[in-house]
Amino acid sequence: MLKFRNTKRNANLRQIQQLDPVQDHGQIMHLMTGYEFPWDTTRSLEIALLRTFCVPSISALLDKTGEFKHRPQKRYDDTGLLTTEIMKWGYESDRGKKAIERMNAIHGRFKISNEDFLYVLSTFIYEPIRWNARFGWRQMCEQERLASFYFWREVGKRMHIQDIPETYEEFERYNLDYERQHFRYSDTNRRTGEATRDLFLSWFPSVVRPMLKPTVYALLDDTILDACGFPQAPRLLRSFVAMSLKLRGRVLRLLPPRKQAAFFTDFSVRSYPNGYDISELGSPPIR
C-alpha cells in the first residue's frame, strides 16, 4: 500500500521529467510552485527577501521609502502577489505581463544599480533550491532547477535587467560572489530586517511572539544574522527547527499528490480581503 501511495505521489515529478526546462520552463514552474512545493516556495522566498536586506544599498532604499516601517504587511503582500501572478500564469500571459509592467513602474521611480537587480533576481532562483535541498519532501530534479533559472532569466529580461548570466552555474557563482562582496552590517539592514521579523511574528498571538522570535533567527544563517545585527539562536533550537522541517517533509512524502493548486494568490490576502487590482499593487510615489 505504501509503495502505491508513493507511486501516485510522484505523478507530477514524472510529468516534469518529461518536459524540456528550456522550452517548457513556464509549465514546470507552475507545477513546482503551485502543486509540488507551494508552502516551501513561500517560506524560501521570505528568506530570499531577508537576504536582500543584507546589502546596505538595497536596505537603504527600502528604509527611505518607509514601506517596511509603516506598511510591512502591504509591502509583503504586494511582493507576494506580483511574483505569484508571474509564476502562476507565466510571464507571457496577460496577468503576468501586467505584473511585470507594474514592477517596472515601481522600480523605475528609484535609482537601482543593475548589479543589485541581478542579485535580487538570483535569489528567486537559488533560495528555493537551497531550501528544498534542506527541507523538501523530495529533492528537486534537474529539470526543475534548470527551469527555475530559465524562467526567472526571461522575467529578468522583461524587467530590462542587463548582463544576466547565460548558464545556471554562472549565475549561481554571481550570487555567491555578490554576497561575499556586498553583505555587511548597516543600520538600515537592521531596521528593515527587524520590521520584517516583527511582521512575521504579528501573524501569531501576541502571547507567543516573544517565544517565537528566536525561532525566526534559527531559520537564518550566520551571514544574515551578522548583516542585520540579529543574535544567534540557541544551538538546540536551531537543531529542533531543522529537524521539525525535515520531519514535515517525511510526512508529506506519504500523502497523495496535490490535486488543487495552492498558490499565494489562491488564498485570502491580509491587505486585500476583497480582492486586488494588479495595477494598484506596490508603493505610492515618494513625496
Coordinates of C-alpha atoms in Angstrom, one line a residue, residues 3-263:
K3 CA 4.5 1.7 -2.4
F4 CA 1.3 2.5 -4.3
R5 CA 0.9 5.8 -2.4
N6 CA 4.5 6.8 -3.2
T7 CA 4.0 6.0 -6.9
K8 CA 1.0 8.3 -7.0
R9 CA 2.8 10.9 -5.0
N10 CA 5.4 11.2 -7.8
A11 CA 2.9 11.7 -10.6
N12 CA 3.8 15.4 -11.1
L13 CA 7.5 14.6 -10.9
R14 CA 7.2 12.1 -13.7
Q15 CA 5.3 14.7 -15.8
I16 CA 8.0 17.3 -15.1
Q17 CA 10.8 15.0 -16.1
Q18 CA 9.2 14.6 -19.5
L19 CA 9.3 18.3 -20.1
D20 CA 12.2 20.4 -21.5
P21 CA 13.4 23.0 -19.0
V22 CA 14.4 25.4 -21.8
Q23 CA 11.1 25.2 -23.8
D24 CA 8.7 24.3 -21.0
H25 CA 10.0 26.2 -18.0
G26 CA 6.7 28.0 -17.5
Q27 CA 4.8 24.8 -17.2
I28 CA 7.4 23.3 -14.9
M29 CA 7.4 26.5 -12.7
H30 CA 3.6 26.3 -12.5
L31 CA 3.7 22.7 -11.3
M32 CA 6.6 23.3 -8.9
T33 CA 5.2 26.4 -7.1
G34 CA 1.5 25.6 -7.2
Y35 CA 1.4 21.8 -6.7
E36 CA 4.7 20.3 -5.6
F37 CA 6.3 22.9 -3.2
P38 CA 3.8 25.8 -2.6
W39 CA 4.4 26.2 1.1
D40 CA 8.2 25.8 0.7
T41 CA 8.2 28.3 -2.1
T42 CA 6.6 31.0 0.1
R43 CA 8.9 30.3 3.0
S44 CA 12.1 30.2 0.9
L45 CA 11.2 33.5 -0.8
E46 CA 10.7 35.0 2.7
I47 CA 14.3 34.0 3.3
A48 CA 15.3 35.5 -0.1
L49 CA 13.6 38.7 1.0
L50 CA 15.7 38.9 4.2
R51 CA 18.9 38.1 2.2
T52 CA 18.4 41.2 0.1
F53 CA 18.3 43.3 3.3
C54 CA 21.9 42.3 4.0
V55 CA 23.0 44.7 1.2
P56 CA 23.2 48.3 2.5
S57 CA 22.5 49.8 -0.9
I58 CA 19.2 47.8 -1.1
S59 CA 18.2 48.2 2.5
A60 CA 18.9 52.0 2.4
L61 CA 16.4 52.4 -0.4
L62 CA 13.8 50.3 1.3
D63 CA 14.4 52.2 4.6
K64 CA 14.0 55.5 2.8
T65 CA 10.6 54.6 1.3
G66 CA 9.3 53.7 4.8
E67 CA 7.2 50.9 3.4
F68 CA 8.6 48.2 5.7
K69 CA 8.3 50.5 8.7
H70 CA 4.8 51.9 8.1
R71 CA 3.1 49.2 5.9
P72 CA 5.1 46.0 6.2
Q73 CA 2.1 43.7 5.6
K74 CA 1.1 45.5 2.5
R75 CA 4.7 45.6 1.2
Y76 CA 4.9 41.8 1.8
D77 CA 1.6 41.1 0.2
D78 CA 2.3 43.3 -2.8
T79 CA 5.6 41.5 -3.4
G80 CA 4.0 38.1 -3.0
L81 CA 1.1 38.9 -5.3
L82 CA 3.2 40.3 -8.1
T83 CA 5.7 37.4 -8.1
T84 CA 3.0 34.8 -7.8
E85 CA 1.0 36.2 -10.7
I86 CA 4.0 35.6 -12.9
M87 CA 4.7 32.1 -11.5
K88 CA 1.1 31.0 -11.7
W89 CA 0.1 32.4 -15.1
G90 CA 3.5 32.8 -16.8
Y91 CA 5.3 35.9 -17.9
E92 CA 3.7 35.8 -21.4
S93 CA 0.1 35.7 -20.0
D94 CA -2.0 38.9 -19.7
R95 CA -1.8 38.8 -15.9
G96 CA 1.9 38.0 -16.0
K97 CA 2.6 40.9 -18.3
K98 CA 0.6 43.3 -16.1
A99 CA 2.6 42.1 -13.1
I100 CA 5.9 42.8 -14.8
E101 CA 4.7 46.1 -16.1
R102 CA 3.7 47.1 -12.6
M103 CA 7.1 46.0 -11.1
N104 CA 8.9 48.0 -13.8
A105 CA 6.8 51.1 -12.9
I106 CA 7.5 50.7 -9.2
H107 CA 11.3 50.2 -9.7
G108 CA 11.5 52.9 -12.4
R109 CA 11.0 55.6 -9.7
F110 CA 14.2 54.7 -8.0
K111 CA 17.9 54.6 -8.9
I112 CA 18.8 50.9 -8.6
S113 CA 22.1 49.5 -9.9
N114 CA 22.0 46.7 -12.4
E115 CA 24.2 44.5 -10.1
D116 CA 21.6 44.9 -7.3
F117 CA 18.8 44.0 -9.7
L118 CA 20.8 40.9 -10.8
Y119 CA 21.4 39.8 -7.2
V120 CA 17.7 40.1 -6.2
L121 CA 16.8 38.2 -9.4
S122 CA 19.2 35.4 -8.5
T123 CA 17.7 34.9 -5.0
F124 CA 14.4 33.9 -6.7
I125 CA 16.2 31.1 -8.3
Y126 CA 18.7 29.8 -5.7
E127 CA 17.0 30.3 -2.4
P128 CA 14.0 28.0 -3.2
I129 CA 16.5 25.4 -4.5
R130 CA 18.6 25.6 -1.3
W131 CA 15.6 25.4 0.9
N132 CA 14.5 22.4 -1.0
A133 CA 17.9 20.7 -0.6
R134 CA 17.5 21.1 3.2
F135 CA 13.8 20.6 3.9
G136 CA 12.0 19.5 0.7
W137 CA 9.7 16.4 0.9
R138 CA 11.6 15.3 -2.2
Q139 CA 14.7 16.8 -3.9
M140 CA 14.1 18.9 -7.0
C141 CA 15.1 17.2 -10.2
E142 CA 17.4 18.7 -12.7
Q143 CA 14.5 19.8 -14.9
E144 CA 13.1 21.8 -12.0
R145 CA 16.3 23.5 -11.1
L146 CA 17.1 24.5 -14.7
A147 CA 13.5 25.5 -15.3
S148 CA 13.7 28.0 -12.4
F149 CA 16.9 29.5 -13.9
Y150 CA 15.4 29.9 -17.4
F151 CA 12.1 31.1 -16.1
W152 CA 13.5 33.9 -14.0
R153 CA 16.1 34.8 -16.6
E154 CA 13.2 35.5 -19.0
V155 CA 11.5 37.6 -16.4
G156 CA 14.7 39.5 -15.8
K157 CA 14.9 40.3 -19.5
R158 CA 11.4 41.7 -19.4
M159 CA 12.4 43.8 -16.4
H160 CA 15.3 45.2 -18.5
I161 CA 18.0 43.7 -16.3
Q162 CA 21.3 43.7 -18.2
D163 CA 24.1 41.1 -18.4
I164 CA 22.1 38.2 -17.0
P165 CA 24.4 35.1 -17.0
E166 CA 23.9 32.6 -19.7
T167 CA 24.1 29.5 -17.5
Y168 CA 22.7 28.2 -14.2
E169 CA 26.3 27.7 -12.9
E170 CA 27.5 31.1 -13.9
F171 CA 24.5 32.9 -12.3
E172 CA 25.0 30.9 -9.1
R173 CA 28.6 32.0 -9.0
Y174 CA 27.4 35.6 -9.4
N175 CA 25.0 35.1 -6.5
L176 CA 27.7 33.8 -4.1
D177 CA 30.4 36.3 -5.2
Y178 CA 28.0 39.2 -4.8
E179 CA 27.1 38.1 -1.3
R180 CA 30.8 37.9 -0.3
Q181 CA 31.5 41.3 -1.7
H182 CA 28.4 43.2 -0.5
F183 CA 27.0 41.6 2.6
R184 CA 27.9 43.7 5.6
Y185 CA 26.2 45.2 8.6
S186 CA 24.4 48.6 8.4
D187 CA 21.7 50.3 10.5
T188 CA 19.3 50.2 7.5
N189 CA 19.8 46.5 7.3
R190 CA 18.9 46.1 10.9
R191 CA 15.8 48.4 10.7
T192 CA 14.4 46.7 7.6
G193 CA 15.2 43.3 9.0
E194 CA 13.5 44.0 12.3
A195 CA 10.4 45.4 10.6
T196 CA 10.1 42.2 8.6
R197 CA 10.8 39.9 11.5
D198 CA 8.1 41.7 13.5
L199 CA 5.8 41.3 10.6
F200 CA 6.3 37.5 10.6
L201 CA 5.7 37.5 14.4
S202 CA 2.5 39.5 14.0
W203 CA 0.8 36.6 12.3
F204 CA 0.8 34.8 15.7
P205 CA -1.0 35.6 19.0
S206 CA 0.9 38.2 21.0
V207 CA 1.4 35.9 23.9
V208 CA 3.6 33.6 22.0
R209 CA 5.6 36.2 20.0
P210 CA 8.5 36.6 22.4
M211 CA 9.0 32.8 22.4
L212 CA 8.8 32.7 18.6
K213 CA 11.4 35.4 18.0
P214 CA 14.4 33.1 18.5
T215 CA 12.7 30.7 16.1
V216 CA 13.0 33.3 13.3
Y217 CA 16.7 33.6 14.0
A218 CA 17.0 29.8 14.0
L219 CA 16.0 29.7 10.3
L220 CA 18.6 32.2 9.3
D221 CA 22.3 31.6 8.5
D222 CA 25.2 33.5 10.0
T223 CA 25.6 35.8 7.1
I224 CA 22.0 37.2 7.5
L225 CA 22.3 37.3 11.3
D226 CA 25.6 39.3 11.1
A227 CA 24.5 41.7 8.4
C228 CA 21.2 42.5 10.1
G229 CA 22.7 42.6 13.7
F230 CA 20.5 39.7 14.8
P231 CA 21.5 37.5 17.7
Q232 CA 22.3 33.8 17.3
A233 CA 19.6 31.4 18.2
P234 CA 20.5 28.6 20.7
R235 CA 22.1 25.7 19.0
L236 CA 19.5 23.3 20.4
L237 CA 16.7 25.4 19.0
R238 CA 18.4 25.5 15.5
S239 CA 18.6 21.8 15.6
F240 CA 15.0 21.4 16.7
V241 CA 13.7 23.8 13.9
A242 CA 15.7 22.0 11.2
M243 CA 14.5 18.5 12.5
S244 CA 10.9 19.7 12.5
L245 CA 11.0 20.9 9.0
K246 CA 12.7 17.7 7.8
L247 CA 10.0 15.7 9.7
R248 CA 7.3 17.7 7.9
G249 CA 8.9 16.7 4.6
R250 CA 8.8 13.0 5.5
V251 CA 5.2 13.2 6.4
L252 CA 4.3 15.0 3.1
R253 CA 6.1 12.2 1.3
L254 CA 3.4 9.8 2.4
L255 CA 0.5 11.9 1.1
P256 CA -1.2 11.7 -2.3
P257 CA -0.3 14.4 -4.9
R258 CA -1.9 17.7 -4.6
K259 CA -5.0 18.0 -6.9
Q260 CA -5.8 21.6 -6.2
A261 CA -3.3 24.5 -6.7
A262 CA -2.1 26.3 -3.6
F263 CA -0.5 29.5 -4.9

